[in-house]
Amino acid sequence: MSDIKVPESPLPSLPRLGISPSSSLHTTIHSLSHDQVQATAQQWLDALSAACSPSTGSAQQVLNLLVKGTGLPDPSTGAYAIAPFWRDMLAFTWDLRTFHGEGKISKFLSARLSETGAKNFKLKREYTFLQKPFAGTHAEEEGKEEAARDLLWIHVMFDFETNVGAASGIARLVPVPLANDSAKAEWKAHVMFTNLESLANFPPKVGPLRNFQPNHGKWESARVKETNFVDADPKVLVIGAGQSGLEVAARLKYMNVPTLVVEKNERIGDNWRKRYEALCLHDPVWYDHMPYLPFPPTWPVYTPALKLANWLEFYADSLELDVWTSSNITNVVQDEKTGQWHATVLKGVGKGIGGKEEKEERKFTVNHIVFCTGLGGDTPNTPVYPGMDVFKGQVLHSTQHNRALDHAGKKVVVVGACTSAHDIAVDYYDHGIDITMVQRSSTYIMSTSNGWEVLMKGGYWEDGPPVDIVDRINASFPHHASIELNRIKTSEVAWLDRDLLESLNKAGFRTNLGIQDTGFGLLAWNKAGGYYLDTGGSKLIAEGKIKLKSGSQIVRFTEKSIVFEDGSELEADVVVFATGLGKQTDKIARVLGPTLAEQCAPLWGLDEEGELQGAWKQLGTKNGLRGLWYMMGNLALCRFHSSHLTLQIKAIEEGLIKSRYED
């Protein structure tokens, strides 16, 4: 269903590791006690600690603790074999990288092991356990997937230190039979994940490091002075006060990096407040918490957009973030010698006579600019068809749509079949308005009632582990290593959703299982769309309450209708195109100009390593565009990766990054 192809990487099930279900070794592995698991994990971690020692260790010793395999396809068959993965986030590389296969891992370790100075490894015993990810599921019971039937690993979580700060790691150990005794096995890591947590000499000023000084009557005047940057320029200029901009600002503030957030809207949260009235998050609350200030336990599972908008305003106020609303950046120029950015900001200072917003021009010299302007571009993707100029009805993009009651008594057509299209169509139906959805291509559908339990239960869930722990566990699955894993989970969800999917297909709605049958994950990472996480819209389509036109493409408009390739016509008074937005680089070009925007790295989509392009790291170091960043993603991604972006900025400010691994 897509031309996007991701390399296959087989999961290390016991049969694939050479362990027969009828063998005594198989029985021994499945019956490991808690104490045996802990002892095995500790033994492996001790060996890793010795292998990282600057006096006695080496890259080869570390490599010996991982499974063998090149990560390359067999020249004759093209098939991939089991091979190790190492995903690193800043701890070893000062970058976000994934290495697959002995060759790439060996090269990276040889270059970075001694410089990193990894030491003081400590097992986190409460998160070290034997894991059987598909035990008791339909995939295992029905024997539909070979890997699901006999897949297990020892999940090892640990803390360690580097030369610059605190770090954490996760390894998944699998049993590899001994060459000289197949009745015994040694445990080796199939996946390694390492993550920089904080900088040793510059920890965030939270918890025991918070301000202990009493403040009698000085707080308000100090805040006014601080927010207006009276005494000094900010070090960082953040563009946009949505969740990504606020989280970057919060993390930088508590690392003592002065940061100004510039927001074009009148109020913080207007990026959610000004969207269509029916908008509600489809991600559950346990997944969406923000750093320093999680949602309260009374919060609903699915957050209405207006409620989130108000929360963002509260978040900025509570954390004392320096945000200028009704403000715009009018000019940005980089100093070629220093790499600093000279920025002109028109600051909104209130409404004057006649209600017109008055502006004050301020000029700053900053070290970093962070774009926090969302996943889409400025320009709506509105298709153009012959006859649209003679159509007597109203044509809108979803970004221009406000509420269903604006079109009471009209015949409305929504073009598109993903999240926004479903939300808008449901809103029209709920208000008794004649609504038809036009589906141009197939859509991945997952019910939130079944899907989230399969994908998140035990992690981002009620009474789950702390969200910071789950973030690291989630990130420890490299994208290319997770293809088969996600395919099995997608199959499990589809089996649970079988009645819903069958009813949709009977109604003519075309569904798919995502890129390479992996559900919505690769669709999100590569296309930022192509799916609908069902919260009720699918049932309405299946029952015909939201009418459907599918299987034929639009060819033209008439004065009163849309005409399709099959010759059919659909009468319409209002047509809403829920067809996405343009490129993120459009927003960069608006601020920096097209020449600098063209020099920036690509944004979004997985690179050849399986890492997201552009986001959460500098956009143009190879082109001399120092200090330019893009922060983007949903609430969960912003929570986790705002740490990576801000740690890099702080480390640059303090001169801690001597080099990055760039091979």
PDB file of N, CA, C and O in Angstrom, residues 284-315:
ATOM      1  N   PRO A 284      -4.182   8.263  24.604  1.00  0.00           N
ATOM      2  CA  PRO A 284      -4.644   8.283  25.993  1.00  0.00           C
ATOM      3  C   PRO A 284      -3.760   9.149  26.881  1.00  0.00           C
ATOM      4  O   PRO A 284      -2.585   9.392  26.589  1.00  0.00           O
ATOM      5  N   VAL A 285      -4.319   9.598  27.972  1.00  0.00           N
ATOM      6  CA  VAL A 285      -3.663  10.553  28.856  1.00  0.00           C
ATOM      7  C   VAL A 285      -2.339  10.027  29.401  1.00  0.00           C
ATOM      8  O   VAL A 285      -1.382  10.783  29.588  1.00  0.00           O
ATOM      9  N   TRP A 286      -2.252   8.723  29.660  1.00  0.00           N
ATOM     10  CA  TRP A 286      -1.025   8.160  30.246  1.00  0.00           C
ATOM     11  C   TRP A 286       0.162   8.327  29.304  1.00  0.00           C
ATOM     12  O   TRP A 286       1.303   8.339  29.733  1.00  0.00           O
ATOM     13  N   TYR A 287      -0.115   8.452  28.020  1.00  0.00           N
ATOM     14  CA  TYR A 287       0.901   8.616  26.991  1.00  0.00           C
ATOM     15  C   TYR A 287       1.302  10.081  26.822  1.00  0.00           C
ATOM     16  O   TYR A 287       2.370  10.372  26.297  1.00  0.00           O
ATOM     17  N   ASP A 288       0.459  11.013  27.288  1.00  0.00           N
ATOM     18  CA  ASP A 288       0.571  12.409  26.887  1.00  0.00           C
ATOM     19  C   ASP A 288       1.145  13.353  27.934  1.00  0.00           C
ATOM     20  O   ASP A 288       1.224  14.557  27.696  1.00  0.00           O
ATOM     21  N   HIS A 289       1.531  12.854  29.106  1.00  0.00           N
ATOM     22  CA  HIS A 289       2.008  13.742  30.165  1.00  0.00           C
ATOM     23  C   HIS A 289       3.134  14.662  29.682  1.00  0.00           C
ATOM     24  O   HIS A 289       3.913  14.301  28.802  1.00  0.00           O
ATOM     25  N   MET A 290       3.226  15.834  30.303  1.00  0.00           N
ATOM     26  CA  MET A 290       4.264  16.809  29.976  1.00  0.00           C
ATOM     27  C   MET A 290       5.322  16.842  31.079  1.00  0.00           C
ATOM     28  O   MET A 290       5.029  16.521  32.228  1.00  0.00           O
ATOM     29  N   PRO A 291       6.568  17.221  30.750  1.00  0.00           N
ATOM     30  CA  PRO A 291       7.635  17.205  31.770  1.00  0.00           C
ATOM     31  C   PRO A 291       7.372  18.192  32.896  1.00  0.00           C
ATOM     32  O   PRO A 291       6.833  19.280  32.682  1.00  0.00           O
ATOM     33  N   TYR A 292       7.750  17.804  34.095  1.00  0.00           N
ATOM     34  CA  TYR A 292       7.652  18.584  35.332  1.00  0.00           C
ATOM     35  C   TYR A 292       6.225  18.703  35.857  1.00  0.00           C
ATOM     36  O   TYR A 292       6.027  18.869  37.054  1.00  0.00           O
ATOM     37  N   LEU A 293       5.230  18.635  34.974  1.00  0.00           N
ATOM     38  CA  LEU A 293       3.856  18.890  35.400  1.00  0.00           C
ATOM     39  C   LEU A 293       2.911  17.927  34.675  1.00  0.00           C
ATOM     40  O   LEU A 293       2.289  18.280  33.679  1.00  0.00           O
ATOM     41  N   PRO A 294       2.792  16.681  35.151  1.00  0.00           N
ATOM     42  CA  PRO A 294       1.900  15.712  34.498  1.00  0.00           C
ATOM     43  C   PRO A 294       0.439  16.094  34.693  1.00  0.00           C
ATOM     44  O   PRO A 294       0.095  16.862  35.593  1.00  0.00           O
ATOM     45  N   PHE A 295      -0.409  15.562  33.830  1.00  0.00           N
ATOM     46  CA  PHE A 295      -1.840  15.794  33.984  1.00  0.00           C
ATOM     47  C   PHE A 295      -2.313  15.199  35.315  1.00  0.00           C
ATOM     48  O   PHE A 295      -1.814  14.156  35.754  1.00  0.00           O
ATOM     49  N   PRO A 296      -3.284  15.836  35.960  1.00  0.00           N
ATOM     50  CA  PRO A 296      -3.771  15.313  37.248  1.00  0.00           C
ATOM     51  C   PRO A 296      -4.518  13.997  37.073  1.00  0.00           C
ATOM     52  O   PRO A 296      -4.977  13.676  35.967  1.00  0.00           O
ATOM     53  N   PRO A 297      -4.678  13.220  38.146  1.00  0.00           N
ATOM     54  CA  PRO A 297      -5.331  11.907  38.040  1.00  0.00           C
ATOM     55  C   PRO A 297      -6.819  11.990  37.710  1.00  0.00           C
ATOM     56  O   PRO A 297      -7.440  10.967  37.419  1.00  0.00           O
ATOM     57  N   THR A 298      -7.392  13.181  37.755  1.00  0.00           N
ATOM     58  CA  THR A 298      -8.800  13.371  37.379  1.00  0.00           C
ATOM     59  C   THR A 298      -8.972  13.598  35.880  1.00  0.00           C
ATOM     60  O   THR A 298     -10.097  13.666  35.397  1.00  0.00           O
ATOM     61  N   TRP A 299      -7.881  13.729  35.160  1.00  0.00           N
ATOM     62  CA  TRP A 299      -7.925  14.086  33.733  1.00  0.00           C
ATOM     63  C   TRP A 299      -8.594  12.974  32.924  1.00  0.00           C
ATOM     64  O   TRP A 299      -8.361  11.795  33.176  1.00  0.00           O
ATOM     65  N   PRO A 300      -9.427  13.310  31.935  1.00  0.00           N
ATOM     66  CA  PRO A 300     -10.046  12.267  31.115  1.00  0.00           C
ATOM     67  C   PRO A 300      -9.011  11.526  30.277  1.00  0.00           C
ATOM     68  O   PRO A 300      -7.925  12.050  30.002  1.00  0.00           O
ATOM     69  N   VAL A 301      -9.354  10.323  29.853  1.00  0.00           N
ATOM     70  CA  VAL A 301      -8.422   9.525  29.049  1.00  0.00           C
ATOM     71  C   VAL A 301      -8.123  10.221  27.727  1.00  0.00           C
ATOM     72  O   VAL A 301      -6.978  10.269  27.276  1.00  0.00           O
ATOM     73  N   TYR A 302      -9.141  10.795  27.098  1.00  0.00           N
ATOM     74  CA  TYR A 302      -8.957  11.475  25.809  1.00  0.00           C
ATOM     75  C   TYR A 302      -9.225  12.970  26.008  1.00  0.00           C
ATOM     76  O   TYR A 302     -10.307  13.369  26.428  1.00  0.00           O
ATOM     77  N   THR A 303      -8.246  13.788  25.674  1.00  0.00           N
ATOM     78  CA  THR A 303      -8.282  15.210  26.007  1.00  0.00           C
ATOM     79  C   THR A 303      -8.932  16.037  24.907  1.00  0.00           C
ATOM     80  O   THR A 303      -8.438  16.045  23.770  1.00  0.00           O
ATOM     81  N   PRO A 304     -10.010  16.776  25.199  1.00  0.00           N
ATOM     82  CA  PRO A 304     -10.564  17.716  24.216  1.00  0.00           C
ATOM     83  C   PRO A 304      -9.555  18.825  23.910  1.00  0.00           C
ATOM     84  O   PRO A 304      -8.806  19.263  24.793  1.00  0.00           O
ATOM     85  N   ALA A 305      -9.538  19.291  22.674  1.00  0.00           N
ATOM     86  CA  ALA A 305      -8.559  20.292  22.257  1.00  0.00           C
ATOM     87  C   ALA A 305      -8.656  21.567  23.082  1.00  0.00           C
ATOM     88  O   ALA A 305      -7.631  22.163  23.449  1.00  0.00           O
ATOM     89  N   LEU A 306      -9.886  22.010  23.389  1.00  0.00           N
ATOM     90  CA  LEU A 306     -10.039  23.240  24.165  1.00  0.00           C
ATOM     91  C   LEU A 306      -9.490  23.069  25.581  1.00  0.00           C
ATOM     92  O   LEU A 306      -8.923  24.001  26.158  1.00  0.00           O
ATOM     93  N   LYS A 307      -9.653  21.890  26.136  1.00  0.00           N
ATOM     94  CA  LYS A 307      -9.117  21.621  27.471  1.00  0.00           C
ATOM     95  C   LYS A 307      -7.592  21.624  27.441  1.00  0.00           C
ATOM     96  O   LYS A 307      -6.934  22.165  28.341  1.00  0.00           O
ATOM     97  N   LEU A 308      -7.015  21.047  26.385  1.00  0.00           N
ATOM     98  CA  LEU A 308      -5.561  21.048  26.241  1.00  0.00           C
ATOM     99  C   LEU A 308      -5.044  22.473  26.059  1.00  0.00           C
ATOM    100  O   LEU A 308      -3.994  22.837  26.625  1.00  0.00           O
ATOM    101  N   ALA A 309      -5.766  23.294  25.300  1.00  0.00           N
ATOM    102  CA  ALA A 309      -5.351  24.677  25.090  1.00  0.00           C
ATOM    103  C   ALA A 309      -5.252  25.415  26.419  1.00  0.00           C
ATOM    104  O   ALA A 309      -4.271  26.128  26.688  1.00  0.00           O
ATOM    105  N   ASN A 310      -6.251  25.240  27.261  1.00  0.00           N
ATOM    106  CA  ASN A 310      -6.228  25.895  28.573  1.00  0.00           C
ATOM    107  C   ASN A 310      -5.105  25.353  29.453  1.00  0.00           C
ATOM    108  O   ASN A 310      -4.502  26.091  30.240  1.00  0.00           O
ATOM    109  N   TRP A 311      -4.848  24.051  29.326  1.00  0.00           N
ATOM    110  CA  TRP A 311      -3.757  23.448  30.103  1.00  0.00           C
ATOM    111  C   TRP A 311      -2.407  24.049  29.712  1.00  0.00           C
ATOM    112  O   TRP A 311      -1.563  24.330  30.571  1.00  0.00           O
ATOM    113  N   LEU A 312      -2.185  24.265  28.415  1.00  0.00           N
ATOM    114  CA  LEU A 312      -0.918  24.829  27.971  1.00  0.00           C
ATOM    115  C   LEU A 312      -0.710  26.230  28.551  1.00  0.00           C
ATOM    116  O   LEU A 312       0.408  26.604  28.932  1.00  0.00           O
ATOM    117  N   GLU A 313      -1.777  26.996  28.625  1.00  0.00           N
ATOM    118  CA  GLU A 313      -1.700  28.320  29.232  1.00  0.00           C
ATOM    119  C   GLU A 313      -1.329  28.207  30.712  1.00  0.00           C
ATOM    120  O   GLU A 313      -0.473  28.941  31.217  1.00  0.00           O
ATOM    121  N   PHE A 314      -1.969  27.263  31.391  1.00  0.00           N
ATOM    122  CA  PHE A 314      -1.675  27.016  32.806  1.00  0.00           C
ATOM    123  C   PHE A 314      -0.240  26.522  32.987  1.00  0.00           C
ATOM    124  O   PHE A 314       0.461  26.929  33.923  1.00  0.00           O
ATOM    125  N   TYR A 315       0.207  25.658  32.097  1.00  0.00           N
ATOM    126  CA  TYR A 315       1.560  25.089  32.155  1.00  0.00           C
ATOM    127  C   TYR A 315       2.609  26.202  32.078  1.00  0.00           C
ATOM    128  O   TYR A 315       3.550  26.259  32.884  1.00  0.00           O
TER     129      TYR A 315
END
